[in-house]
C-alpha atoms as a PDB file:
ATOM      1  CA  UNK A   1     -38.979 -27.727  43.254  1.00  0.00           C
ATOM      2  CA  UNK A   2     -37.764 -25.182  40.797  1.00  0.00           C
ATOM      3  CA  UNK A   3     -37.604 -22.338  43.288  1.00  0.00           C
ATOM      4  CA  UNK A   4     -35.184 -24.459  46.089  1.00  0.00           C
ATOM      5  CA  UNK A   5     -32.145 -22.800  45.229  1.00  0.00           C
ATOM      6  CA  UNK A   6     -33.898 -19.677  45.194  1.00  0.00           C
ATOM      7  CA  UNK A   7     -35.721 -20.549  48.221  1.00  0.00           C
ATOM      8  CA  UNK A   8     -32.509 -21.647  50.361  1.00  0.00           C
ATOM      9  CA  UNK A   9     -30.627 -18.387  50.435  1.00  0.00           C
ATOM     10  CA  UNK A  10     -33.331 -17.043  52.649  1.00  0.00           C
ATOM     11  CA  UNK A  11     -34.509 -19.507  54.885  1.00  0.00           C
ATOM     12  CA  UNK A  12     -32.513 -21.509  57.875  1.00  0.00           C
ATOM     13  CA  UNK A  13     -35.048 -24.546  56.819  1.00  0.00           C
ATOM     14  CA  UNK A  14     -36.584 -25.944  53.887  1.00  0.00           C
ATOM     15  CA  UNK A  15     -39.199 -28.455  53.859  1.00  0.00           C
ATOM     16  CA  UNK A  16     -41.612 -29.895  50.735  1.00  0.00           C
ATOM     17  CA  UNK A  17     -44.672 -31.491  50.434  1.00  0.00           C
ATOM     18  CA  UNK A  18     -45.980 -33.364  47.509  1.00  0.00           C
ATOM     19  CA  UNK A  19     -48.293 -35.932  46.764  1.00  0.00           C
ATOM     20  CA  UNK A  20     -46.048 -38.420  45.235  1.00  0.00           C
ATOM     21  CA  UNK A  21     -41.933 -38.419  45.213  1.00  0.00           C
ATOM     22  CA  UNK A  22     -41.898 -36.286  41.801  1.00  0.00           C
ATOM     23  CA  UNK A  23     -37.928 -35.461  42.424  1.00  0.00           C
ATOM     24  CA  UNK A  24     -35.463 -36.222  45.223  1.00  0.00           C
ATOM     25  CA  UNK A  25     -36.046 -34.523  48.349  1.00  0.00           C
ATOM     26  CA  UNK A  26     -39.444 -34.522  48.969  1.00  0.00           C
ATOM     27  CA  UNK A  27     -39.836 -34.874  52.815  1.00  0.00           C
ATOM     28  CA  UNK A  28     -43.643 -34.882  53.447  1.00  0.00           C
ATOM     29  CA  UNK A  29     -45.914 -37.049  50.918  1.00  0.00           C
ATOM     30  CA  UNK A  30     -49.862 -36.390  51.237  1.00  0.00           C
ATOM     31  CA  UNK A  31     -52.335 -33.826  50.250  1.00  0.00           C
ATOM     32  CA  UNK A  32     -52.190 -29.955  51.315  1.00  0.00           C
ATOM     33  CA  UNK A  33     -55.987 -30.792  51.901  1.00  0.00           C
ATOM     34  CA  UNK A  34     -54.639 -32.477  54.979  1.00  0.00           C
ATOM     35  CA  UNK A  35     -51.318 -31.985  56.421  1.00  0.00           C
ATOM     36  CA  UNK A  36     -51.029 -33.887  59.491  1.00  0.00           C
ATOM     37  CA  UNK A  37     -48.038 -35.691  59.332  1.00  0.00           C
ATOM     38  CA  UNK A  38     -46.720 -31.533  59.819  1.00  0.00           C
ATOM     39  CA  UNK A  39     -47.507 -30.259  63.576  1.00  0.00           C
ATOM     40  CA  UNK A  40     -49.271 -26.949  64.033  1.00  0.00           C
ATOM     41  CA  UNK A  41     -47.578 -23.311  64.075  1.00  0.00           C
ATOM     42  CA  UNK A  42     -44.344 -25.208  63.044  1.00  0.00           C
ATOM     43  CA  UNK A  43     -43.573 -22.539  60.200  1.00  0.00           C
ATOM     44  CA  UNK A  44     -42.576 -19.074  59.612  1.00  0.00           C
ATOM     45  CA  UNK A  45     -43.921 -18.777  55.516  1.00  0.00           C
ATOM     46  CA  UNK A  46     -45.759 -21.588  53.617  1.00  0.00           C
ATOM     47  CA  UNK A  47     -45.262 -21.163  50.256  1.00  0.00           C
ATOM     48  CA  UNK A  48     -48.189 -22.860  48.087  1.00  0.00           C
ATOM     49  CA  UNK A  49     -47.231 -22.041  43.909  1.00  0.00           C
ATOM     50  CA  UNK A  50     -49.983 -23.470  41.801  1.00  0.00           C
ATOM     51  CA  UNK A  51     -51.140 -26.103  43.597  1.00  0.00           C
ATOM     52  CA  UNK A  52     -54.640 -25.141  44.464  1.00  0.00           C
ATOM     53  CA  UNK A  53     -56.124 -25.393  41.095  1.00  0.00           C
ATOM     54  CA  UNK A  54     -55.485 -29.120  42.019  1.00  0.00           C
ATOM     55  CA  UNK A  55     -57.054 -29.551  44.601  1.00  0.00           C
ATOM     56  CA  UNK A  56     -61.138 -30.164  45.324  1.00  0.00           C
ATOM     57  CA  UNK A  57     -61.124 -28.299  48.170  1.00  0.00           C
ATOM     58  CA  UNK A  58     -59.066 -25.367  48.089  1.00  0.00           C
ATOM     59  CA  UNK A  59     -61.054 -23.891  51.694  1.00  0.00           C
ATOM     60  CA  UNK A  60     -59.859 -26.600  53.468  1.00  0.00           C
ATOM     61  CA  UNK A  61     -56.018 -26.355  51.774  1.00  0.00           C
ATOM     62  CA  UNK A  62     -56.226 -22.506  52.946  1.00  0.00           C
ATOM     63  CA  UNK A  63     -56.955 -23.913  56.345  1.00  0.00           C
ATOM     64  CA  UNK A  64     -54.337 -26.535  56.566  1.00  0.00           C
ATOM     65  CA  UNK A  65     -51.890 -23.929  55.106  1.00  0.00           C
ATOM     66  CA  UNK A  66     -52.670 -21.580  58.386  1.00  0.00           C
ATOM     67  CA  UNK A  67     -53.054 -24.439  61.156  1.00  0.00           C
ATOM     68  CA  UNK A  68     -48.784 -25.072  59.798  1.00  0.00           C
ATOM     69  CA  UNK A  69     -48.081 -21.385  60.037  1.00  0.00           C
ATOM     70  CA  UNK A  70     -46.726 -19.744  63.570  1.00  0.00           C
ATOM     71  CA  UNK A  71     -48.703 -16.256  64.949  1.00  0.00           C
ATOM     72  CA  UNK A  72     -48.217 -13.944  62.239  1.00  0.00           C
ATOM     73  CA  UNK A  73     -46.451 -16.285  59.822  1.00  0.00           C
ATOM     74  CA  UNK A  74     -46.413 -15.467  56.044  1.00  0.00           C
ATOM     75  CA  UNK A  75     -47.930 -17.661  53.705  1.00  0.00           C
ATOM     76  CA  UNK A  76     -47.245 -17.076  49.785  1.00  0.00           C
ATOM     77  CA  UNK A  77     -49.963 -18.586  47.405  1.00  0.00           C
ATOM     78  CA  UNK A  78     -50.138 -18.166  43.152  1.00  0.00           C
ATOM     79  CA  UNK A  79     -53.238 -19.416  41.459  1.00  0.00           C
ATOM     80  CA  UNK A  80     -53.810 -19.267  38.203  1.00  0.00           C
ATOM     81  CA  UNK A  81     -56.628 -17.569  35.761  1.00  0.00           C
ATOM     82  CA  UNK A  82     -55.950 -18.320  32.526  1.00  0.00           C
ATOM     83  CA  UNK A  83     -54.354 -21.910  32.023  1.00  0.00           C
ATOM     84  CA  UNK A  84     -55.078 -24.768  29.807  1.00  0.00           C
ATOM     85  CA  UNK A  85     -56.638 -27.524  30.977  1.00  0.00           C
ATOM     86  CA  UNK A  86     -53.529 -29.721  32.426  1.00  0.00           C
ATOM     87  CA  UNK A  87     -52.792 -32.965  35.153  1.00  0.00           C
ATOM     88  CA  UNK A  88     -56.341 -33.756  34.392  1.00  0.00           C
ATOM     89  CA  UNK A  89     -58.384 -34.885  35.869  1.00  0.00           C
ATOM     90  CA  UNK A  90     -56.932 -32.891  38.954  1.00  0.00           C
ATOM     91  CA  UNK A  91     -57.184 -30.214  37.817  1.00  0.00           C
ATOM     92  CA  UNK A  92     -60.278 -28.223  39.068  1.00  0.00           C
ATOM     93  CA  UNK A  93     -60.455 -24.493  39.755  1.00  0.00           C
ATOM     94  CA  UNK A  94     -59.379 -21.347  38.129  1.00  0.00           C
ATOM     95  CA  UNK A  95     -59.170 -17.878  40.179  1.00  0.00           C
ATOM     96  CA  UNK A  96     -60.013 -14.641  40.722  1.00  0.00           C
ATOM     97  CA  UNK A  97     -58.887 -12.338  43.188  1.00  0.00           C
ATOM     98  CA  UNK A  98     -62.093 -11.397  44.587  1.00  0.00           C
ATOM     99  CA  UNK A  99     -62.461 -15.178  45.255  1.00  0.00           C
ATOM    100  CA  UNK A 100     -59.117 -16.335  46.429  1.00  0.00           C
ATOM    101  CA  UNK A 101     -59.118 -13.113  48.715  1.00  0.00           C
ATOM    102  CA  UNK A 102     -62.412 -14.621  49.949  1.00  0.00           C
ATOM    103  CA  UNK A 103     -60.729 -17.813  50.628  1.00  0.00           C
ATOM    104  CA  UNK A 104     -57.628 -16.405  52.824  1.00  0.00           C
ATOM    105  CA  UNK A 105     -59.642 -14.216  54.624  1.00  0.00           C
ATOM    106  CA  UNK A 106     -62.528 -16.590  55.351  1.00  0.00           C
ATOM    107  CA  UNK A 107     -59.793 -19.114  56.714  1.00  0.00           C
ATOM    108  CA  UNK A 108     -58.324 -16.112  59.271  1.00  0.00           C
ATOM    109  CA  UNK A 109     -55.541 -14.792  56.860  1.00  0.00           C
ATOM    110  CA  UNK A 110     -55.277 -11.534  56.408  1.00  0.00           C
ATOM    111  CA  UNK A 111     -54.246 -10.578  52.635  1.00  0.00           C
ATOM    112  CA  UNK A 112     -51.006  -8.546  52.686  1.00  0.00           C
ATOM    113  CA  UNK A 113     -50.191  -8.295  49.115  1.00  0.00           C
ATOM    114  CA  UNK A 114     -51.677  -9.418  45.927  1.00  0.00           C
ATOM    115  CA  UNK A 115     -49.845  -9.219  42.301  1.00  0.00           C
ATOM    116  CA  UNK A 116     -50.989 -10.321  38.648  1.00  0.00           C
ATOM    117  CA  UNK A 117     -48.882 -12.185  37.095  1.00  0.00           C
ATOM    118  CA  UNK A 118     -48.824 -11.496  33.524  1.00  0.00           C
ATOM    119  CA  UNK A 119     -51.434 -11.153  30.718  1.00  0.00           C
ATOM    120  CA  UNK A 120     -53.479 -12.521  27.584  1.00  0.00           C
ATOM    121  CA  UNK A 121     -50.067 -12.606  25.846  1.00  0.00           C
ATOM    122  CA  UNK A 122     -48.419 -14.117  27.972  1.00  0.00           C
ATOM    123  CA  UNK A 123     -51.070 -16.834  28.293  1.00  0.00           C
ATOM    124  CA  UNK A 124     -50.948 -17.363  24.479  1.00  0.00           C
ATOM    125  CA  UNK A 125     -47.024 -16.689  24.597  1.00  0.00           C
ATOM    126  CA  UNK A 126     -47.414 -20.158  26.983  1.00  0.00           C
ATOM    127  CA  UNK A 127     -49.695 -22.131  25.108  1.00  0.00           C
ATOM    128  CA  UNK A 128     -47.169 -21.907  21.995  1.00  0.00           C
ATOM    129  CA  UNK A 129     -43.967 -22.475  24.371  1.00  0.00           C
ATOM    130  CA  UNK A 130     -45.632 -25.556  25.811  1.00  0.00           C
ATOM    131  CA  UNK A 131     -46.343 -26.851  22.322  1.00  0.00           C
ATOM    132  CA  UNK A 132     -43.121 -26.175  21.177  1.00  0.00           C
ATOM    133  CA  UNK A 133     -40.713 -27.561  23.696  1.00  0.00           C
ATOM    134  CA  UNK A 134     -43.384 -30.629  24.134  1.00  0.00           C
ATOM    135  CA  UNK A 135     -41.809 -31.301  20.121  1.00  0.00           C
ATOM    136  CA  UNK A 136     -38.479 -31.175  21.454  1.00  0.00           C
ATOM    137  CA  UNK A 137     -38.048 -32.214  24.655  1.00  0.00           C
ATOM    138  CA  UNK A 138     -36.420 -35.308  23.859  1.00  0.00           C
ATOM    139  CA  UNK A 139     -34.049 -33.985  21.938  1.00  0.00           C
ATOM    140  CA  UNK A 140     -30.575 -33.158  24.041  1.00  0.00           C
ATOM    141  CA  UNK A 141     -29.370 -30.349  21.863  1.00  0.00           C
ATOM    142  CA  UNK A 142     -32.463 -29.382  20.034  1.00  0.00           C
ATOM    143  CA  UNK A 143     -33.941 -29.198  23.726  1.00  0.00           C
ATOM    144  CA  UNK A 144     -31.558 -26.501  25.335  1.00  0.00           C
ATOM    145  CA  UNK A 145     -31.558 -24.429  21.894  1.00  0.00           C
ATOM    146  CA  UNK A 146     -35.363 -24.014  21.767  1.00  0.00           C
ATOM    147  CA  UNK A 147     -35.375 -23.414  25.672  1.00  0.00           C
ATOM    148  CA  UNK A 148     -33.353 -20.354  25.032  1.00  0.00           C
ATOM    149  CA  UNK A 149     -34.682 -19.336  21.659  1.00  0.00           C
ATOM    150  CA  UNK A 150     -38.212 -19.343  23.535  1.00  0.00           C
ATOM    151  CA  UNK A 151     -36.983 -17.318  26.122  1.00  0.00           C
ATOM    152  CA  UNK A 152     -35.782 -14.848  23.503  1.00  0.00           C
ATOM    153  CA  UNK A 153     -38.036 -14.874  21.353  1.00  0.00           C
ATOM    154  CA  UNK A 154     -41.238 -15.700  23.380  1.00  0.00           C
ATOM    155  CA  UNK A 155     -41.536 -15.215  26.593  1.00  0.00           C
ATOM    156  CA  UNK A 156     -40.047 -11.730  27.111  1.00  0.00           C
ATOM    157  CA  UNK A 157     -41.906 -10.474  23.900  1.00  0.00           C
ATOM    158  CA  UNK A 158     -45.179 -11.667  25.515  1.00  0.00           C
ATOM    159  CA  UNK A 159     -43.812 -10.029  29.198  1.00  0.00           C
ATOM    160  CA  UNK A 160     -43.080  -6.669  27.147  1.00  0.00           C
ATOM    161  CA  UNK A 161     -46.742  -6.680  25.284  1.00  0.00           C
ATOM    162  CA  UNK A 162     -48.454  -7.057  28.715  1.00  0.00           C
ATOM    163  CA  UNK A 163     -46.519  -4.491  29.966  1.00  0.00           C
ATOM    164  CA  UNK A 164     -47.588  -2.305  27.405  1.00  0.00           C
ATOM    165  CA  UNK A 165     -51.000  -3.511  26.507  1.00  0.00           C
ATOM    166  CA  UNK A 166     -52.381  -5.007  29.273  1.00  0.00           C
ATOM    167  CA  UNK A 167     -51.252  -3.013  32.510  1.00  0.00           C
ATOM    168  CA  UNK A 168     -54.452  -3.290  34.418  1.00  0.00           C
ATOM    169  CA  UNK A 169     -56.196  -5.770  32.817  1.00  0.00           C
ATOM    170  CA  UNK A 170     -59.044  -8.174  33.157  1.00  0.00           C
ATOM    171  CA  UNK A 171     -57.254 -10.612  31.450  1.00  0.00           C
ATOM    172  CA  UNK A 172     -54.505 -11.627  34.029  1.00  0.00           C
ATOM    173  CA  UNK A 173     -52.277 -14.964  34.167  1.00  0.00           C
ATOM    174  CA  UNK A 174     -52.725 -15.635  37.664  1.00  0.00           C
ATOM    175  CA  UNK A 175     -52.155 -13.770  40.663  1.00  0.00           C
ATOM    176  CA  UNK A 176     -49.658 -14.166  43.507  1.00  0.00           C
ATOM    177  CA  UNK A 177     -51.095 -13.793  46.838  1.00  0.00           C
ATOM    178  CA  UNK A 178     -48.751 -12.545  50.410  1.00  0.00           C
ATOM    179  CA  UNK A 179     -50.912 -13.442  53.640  1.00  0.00           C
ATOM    180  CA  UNK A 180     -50.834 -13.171  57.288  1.00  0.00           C
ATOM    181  CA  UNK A 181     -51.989 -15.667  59.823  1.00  0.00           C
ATOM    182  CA  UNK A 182     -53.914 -13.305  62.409  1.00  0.00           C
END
């Protein structure tokens, strides 16, 4: 959940779903595939941050998603595009817009808003963070230095070469998604 805190100074109500107790606070276990331990039209926004990748069928996810929502509730999705291959062997789909649009809409979401999410540097600005803090991650000191040296030093440069670069590119990250249950 690294969004909660971000999450909480917005909402009245903030629930979770995961398929296994990853961290404290998790209140719903199961599948986004099938939610029905959660009523329906019980939310306002369902927010969904690459999950769906994950999942072998992301149509039927999209429909769970908007069976939770309330009349004109806001659901907020990211996919990926580029990514390594990762939590195999769950780990199943890569996206387009053209196709994740065609899921939303095909499950009676109307697509609001859609954003890429960074570029071909910032994929390859990932691949080398991932490998680098993997080497130190279980070092305490060595850990929190390289987390902000990479910040410094990776990350941003890669944001700033997209930015210049790769402004409308083919080559996105992933995309971020803002729907609307009709």
């Amino acid at each position: 959940m690294p969004y909660k805190n971000l999450i909480l100074a917005h909402v009245q109500r903030y629930d979770t779903l995961d398929t296994k107790a990853r961290t404290n606070g998790v209140q719903f276990i199961g599948s986004v595939q099938n939610m029905d331990m959660i009523g329906d039209g019980v939310y306002d926004t369902a927010i969904c941050l690459e999950v769906l990748e994950h999942v072998p069928d992301p149509f039927q996810a999209v429909r769970e998603i908007g069976r939770i929502l309330k009349k004109d509730g806001t659901a907020i999705i990211s996919v990926p595009h580029l990514s390594r291959l990762h939590e195999e062997p769950n780990d199943f789909f890569r996206y387009t817009h053209y196709g994740m649009r065609h899921i939303l809409e095909s499950k009676g979401l109307d697509v609001l808003d859609i954003q890429r999410t960074g570029a071909l540097f910032s994929f390859l600005g990932h691949q080398t963070s991932t490998l680098i803090l993997c080497l130190v991650w279980h070092i305490k000191f060595v850990k929190s230095l390289f987390f902000f040296l990479n910040k410094w030093f990776c990350v941003l440069p890669c944001y700033f070469l997209d930015q210049k670069f790769f402004g409308k590119t083919a080559f996105p990250l992933g995309y971020v998604f803002v729907a609307r249950k009709k």
